[in-house]
Amino acid sequence: MGKSQSINRVDGIAKVTGTATYAAEHQTKGLVYGFLVGSTIAKGRIKTIDTKKAEWAPGVVAVLTYLNAPKIPGYQTGKDPSKPATAGQPLRIFYDNEIFYYDQPIAMVIADTFERGRHAAMLIKATYTKAEHQTNLEEHLDQAKTPTGPRFEDYTRGEADAYKNGVVTISHEYVQPIEIHNPMELASIIASWEGEDKVSVFTKTQGVESTRRSIVDAFKLKPEQVSVKAEYIGGAFGMGLRTWPYEIAAVMAAKKVGKPVKLVLHREQMFTNVGSRPITIQKMGLGATKDGKLTGLTHEAIAQTSTYEEFTEATVNISRFMYACPNVTTRYKLVKLDTCTPIWMRGPGEATGAFALESAMDEMAHALQMDPIEFRLVNHADADQEKNIPWSSKYLKECYEMGADHIGWKNRKMEPGTLKDGDWLTGYGMGTGSFGAFRGEASVKARLQADGSLVLECSVNDMGPGTATMMTAIASKEMDLSPDKITIKMGSTGLPPGPTQGGSTTTSTVGSAVVEACTALKAKKETAAKGEVLEVTVTSKGGDEAKKFSMYSFSVHFVKLQVHPATGRIKLNHVVSCADAGTIINEKTAAGQMSGGAVGGIGMALMEDLIIDHRYGRPINNNLADYHVPVNADIPKMEVFFVNKKDPYTNPMGSKGLGEISLVGMAPAIANAVFNATGKRIRNLPITPDKLIS
Ligand code: MOS
């Protein structure tokens, strides 16, 4: 399917004209407004909390603290009073006086307007018994522990740490700081109870079904007593992959005051209460022969989790399969810090891991005096050596070729710092990305109406990539129906259950169900009378293919940039992102997805860095003025190219995911280009000017 056949975003006009309704915008009768007050210490206990002035302030309906919060049944189970309120489970908001991180909610004011709620919140005074906190990962590496679960165990293929025996070896440490998702839409919820045992919420989540499960668990309700709607999401990048304490707090507050409660976090709370990409320190060791064959690869990572939950991601796993190598060792460990639990952020651990792996590959290519693409081709993995099975499909070599061609790779100089353009130094870099091509389970209802129009229903929602557009494009092709005859109903429990949007799986999972529903409709149509309404509901999931074939998407990002040596300024000139993501369903939205992720990678490489003042355990740049993300002026000419070849095994469309590979590999491509331009290897992100002039 070429560009010409792409359809426009079906919800594009609604989104840009303001008629798309986001969680906090729903008009609800009798609404009152919540405002959260956060702890000013990072660890310890609340000694006293004085809410009197707040309660007397104009417009205040109630003030909720641990002293008067309703007892949530799900918080009480299995509780040993001698254990911390939160041991290995989500933070129990307003449960007791214990503080686990800076800005943890200690109170919620509920008022008749947002402004009166905010004013009253300022009147609350708390005192604390402080305990010694730890927020600095680098100071506590001795506490690092391997998390539970088979994916995270130490891994050895061949001989452990064999890189040390390489004819040529390199060994370096790479650091990636805490990054914050910063979606444009703030975390928000409106919660309304109907009587004692029915609750409905509009909330910002990437999965209405999983949010419903969390509310069901917390309040011990039946699924049919909880309704969750999240039709439109203003970005999320992973922060909507779980239910956060603020959401439970709003449901709790609505019950307490007997009115619908709207709670919207303010921007600073987005930096402290809804997760982050965890700070991760990685060590890479590579050994190779003189002609560039990898003989050993060791990838170790130590990352942050919270004290109350174990957050894990596949940071080192990418090194097990990306390149052909007989001896591979990976180790992954966590240190508990007094912060909010991290959460997957676009590309998640693979993006972090690829920064180390792809930087190290570039360092080794340089040590060998080999072209970085040539070095990767020499070590191309023709099969998955971790699982010991063939790939379902892999067109990575095509990506190298396309990208090299479009970026002008032939102009790259092997010797860094030698390509000059006036005062500027020019460099070229590239980085490879990969992410599992998973498929989950989804149900879709399809109704072909008497007028020939089609309605598709699924509870899946969309944080931006264009789920409804994808469903429309697939159904349009399957039913040979114009896209404007197709309506998508989604983003609400009560519809046939779809997956959480995450892990680059939505198209594979939901698209397959759309194909199957359309196939069933077509079969029905053959025997139906003219004008008869036809309806089918299918539930679809993959079979054994994923056991027989290793399924991954692949990307290669290419960067041309310039560095001004006197000031350390970096000017991106050109970005080319290439992907093997199987069949491309709708090139226009796919290309938008791909360049959007690459922009995230630019932020990761050059700007994003949440700085914590470890004396107080609190962030100091928790706002969008001081925490930098790329803006339009930072973005150069960006091009996206797809191999667009069908994978025979992933799903009926032959597609593989795009959401993560759009970012994975981008940050090292930039770091490698900076090295090529200047001869300076920056191993701690972000690559800010100060690091280039020192
Ligand atoms: Mo994505 S990090 O699975 O939202």
PDB file of C-alpha atoms in Angstrom, residues 170 174 284 286 288 291-294 297 321-325 353-366 368 370-382 394 396-397 399-401 409 412 428-433 554-558 665-673 681:
ATOM      1  CA  ILE A 170      36.181  -2.096  24.345  1.00  0.00           C
ATOM      2  CA  TYR A 174      26.700   4.625  29.698  1.00  0.00           C
ATOM      3  CA  MET A 284      29.017  -2.705  27.802  1.00  0.00           C
ATOM      4  CA  LEU A 286      32.607  -5.973  23.373  1.00  0.00           C
ATOM      5  CA  ALA A 288      35.963  -8.858  18.331  1.00  0.00           C
ATOM      6  CA  ASP A 291      38.244  -8.449  10.851  1.00  0.00           C
ATOM      7  CA  GLY A 292      35.302  -7.388  12.974  1.00  0.00           C
ATOM      8  CA  LYS A 293      33.559 -10.583  14.070  1.00  0.00           C
ATOM      9  CA  LEU A 294      32.058 -10.200  17.534  1.00  0.00           C
ATOM     10  CA  LEU A 297      29.361  -9.226  24.353  1.00  0.00           C
ATOM     11  CA  PHE A 321      19.508 -11.312  19.848  1.00  0.00           C
ATOM     12  CA  MET A 322      20.526  -8.189  17.938  1.00  0.00           C
ATOM     13  CA  TYR A 323      23.898  -9.395  16.641  1.00  0.00           C
ATOM     14  CA  ALA A 324      25.400 -12.779  15.861  1.00  0.00           C
ATOM     15  CA  CYS A 325      27.741 -13.586  18.720  1.00  0.00           C
ATOM     16  CA  GLY A 353      19.517  -0.688  26.168  1.00  0.00           C
ATOM     17  CA  ALA A 354      19.997   0.312  22.538  1.00  0.00           C
ATOM     18  CA  PHE A 355      21.671   3.536  23.621  1.00  0.00           C
ATOM     19  CA  ALA A 356      24.410   1.484  25.265  1.00  0.00           C
ATOM     20  CA  LEU A 357      24.575  -1.307  22.679  1.00  0.00           C
ATOM     21  CA  GLU A 358      24.530   0.909  19.599  1.00  0.00           C
ATOM     22  CA  SER A 359      27.002   3.391  21.103  1.00  0.00           C
ATOM     23  CA  ALA A 360      29.327   0.492  21.939  1.00  0.00           C
ATOM     24  CA  MET A 361      28.946  -0.944  18.427  1.00  0.00           C
ATOM     25  CA  ASP A 362      30.010   2.433  17.057  1.00  0.00           C
ATOM     26  CA  GLU A 363      32.958   2.543  19.453  1.00  0.00           C
ATOM     27  CA  MET A 364      34.049  -0.921  18.343  1.00  0.00           C
ATOM     28  CA  ALA A 365      33.677  -0.049  14.660  1.00  0.00           C
ATOM     29  CA  HIS A 366      35.928   2.933  15.301  1.00  0.00           C
ATOM     30  CA  LEU A 368      38.476  -1.615  14.213  1.00  0.00           C
ATOM     31  CA  MET A 370      35.526  -0.229  10.058  1.00  0.00           C
ATOM     32  CA  ASP A 371      32.469   1.499   8.659  1.00  0.00           C
ATOM     33  CA  PRO A 372      29.723   1.163  11.311  1.00  0.00           C
ATOM     34  CA  ILE A 373      27.244  -0.288   8.796  1.00  0.00           C
ATOM     35  CA  GLU A 374      29.828  -2.714   7.463  1.00  0.00           C
ATOM     36  CA  PHE A 375      30.575  -3.776  11.056  1.00  0.00           C
ATOM     37  CA  ARG A 376      26.873  -4.469  11.646  1.00  0.00           C
ATOM     38  CA  LEU A 377      26.540  -6.397   8.406  1.00  0.00           C
ATOM     39  CA  VAL A 378      29.506  -8.599   9.363  1.00  0.00           C
ATOM     40  CA  ASN A 379      27.660  -9.405  12.598  1.00  0.00           C
ATOM     41  CA  HIS A 380      24.159  -9.602  11.154  1.00  0.00           C
ATOM     42  CA  ALA A 381      22.086 -12.219  13.023  1.00  0.00           C
ATOM     43  CA  ASP A 382      20.560 -14.504  10.396  1.00  0.00           C
ATOM     44  CA  LYS A 394      13.772  -9.579   8.977  1.00  0.00           C
ATOM     45  CA  LEU A 396      17.194  -5.005   8.504  1.00  0.00           C
ATOM     46  CA  LYS A 397      19.761  -5.040   5.680  1.00  0.00           C
ATOM     47  CA  CYS A 399      16.846  -0.608   6.161  1.00  0.00           C
ATOM     48  CA  TYR A 400      20.628  -0.032   6.295  1.00  0.00           C
ATOM     49  CA  GLU A 401      20.746   0.347   2.560  1.00  0.00           C
ATOM     50  CA  TRP A 409      26.341   8.047   4.135  1.00  0.00           C
ATOM     51  CA  ARG A 412      30.810  10.351   6.021  1.00  0.00           C
ATOM     52  CA  TYR A 428      27.036  11.194  10.413  1.00  0.00           C
ATOM     53  CA  GLY A 429      25.725   8.537  12.758  1.00  0.00           C
ATOM     54  CA  MET A 430      23.350   5.623  12.786  1.00  0.00           C
ATOM     55  CA  GLY A 431      21.717   3.337  15.332  1.00  0.00           C
ATOM     56  CA  THR A 432      19.682   0.162  15.069  1.00  0.00           C
ATOM     57  CA  GLY A 433      16.446  -0.475  16.946  1.00  0.00           C
ATOM     58  CA  PHE A 554      13.534  -3.482  13.208  1.00  0.00           C
ATOM     59  CA  SER A 555      14.504   0.114  12.628  1.00  0.00           C
ATOM     60  CA  VAL A 556      17.589   2.036  11.663  1.00  0.00           C
ATOM     61  CA  HIS A 557      17.901   5.736  12.370  1.00  0.00           C
ATOM     62  CA  PHE A 558      20.382   7.887  10.475  1.00  0.00           C
ATOM     63  CA  GLY A 665      18.108   3.447  18.262  1.00  0.00           C
ATOM     64  CA  MET A 666      17.608   7.171  17.721  1.00  0.00           C
ATOM     65  CA  ALA A 667      19.579   8.473  20.724  1.00  0.00           C
ATOM     66  CA  PRO A 668      22.717   6.437  19.880  1.00  0.00           C
ATOM     67  CA  ALA A 669      22.455   7.520  16.223  1.00  0.00           C
ATOM     68  CA  ILE A 670      22.825  11.106  17.471  1.00  0.00           C
ATOM     69  CA  ALA A 671      25.589  10.263  19.954  1.00  0.00           C
ATOM     70  CA  ASN A 672      27.444   8.443  17.176  1.00  0.00           C
ATOM     71  CA  ALA A 673      27.041  11.384  14.818  1.00  0.00           C
ATOM     72  CA  ARG A 681      32.244  10.322  22.816  1.00  0.00           C
TER      73      ARG A 681
END
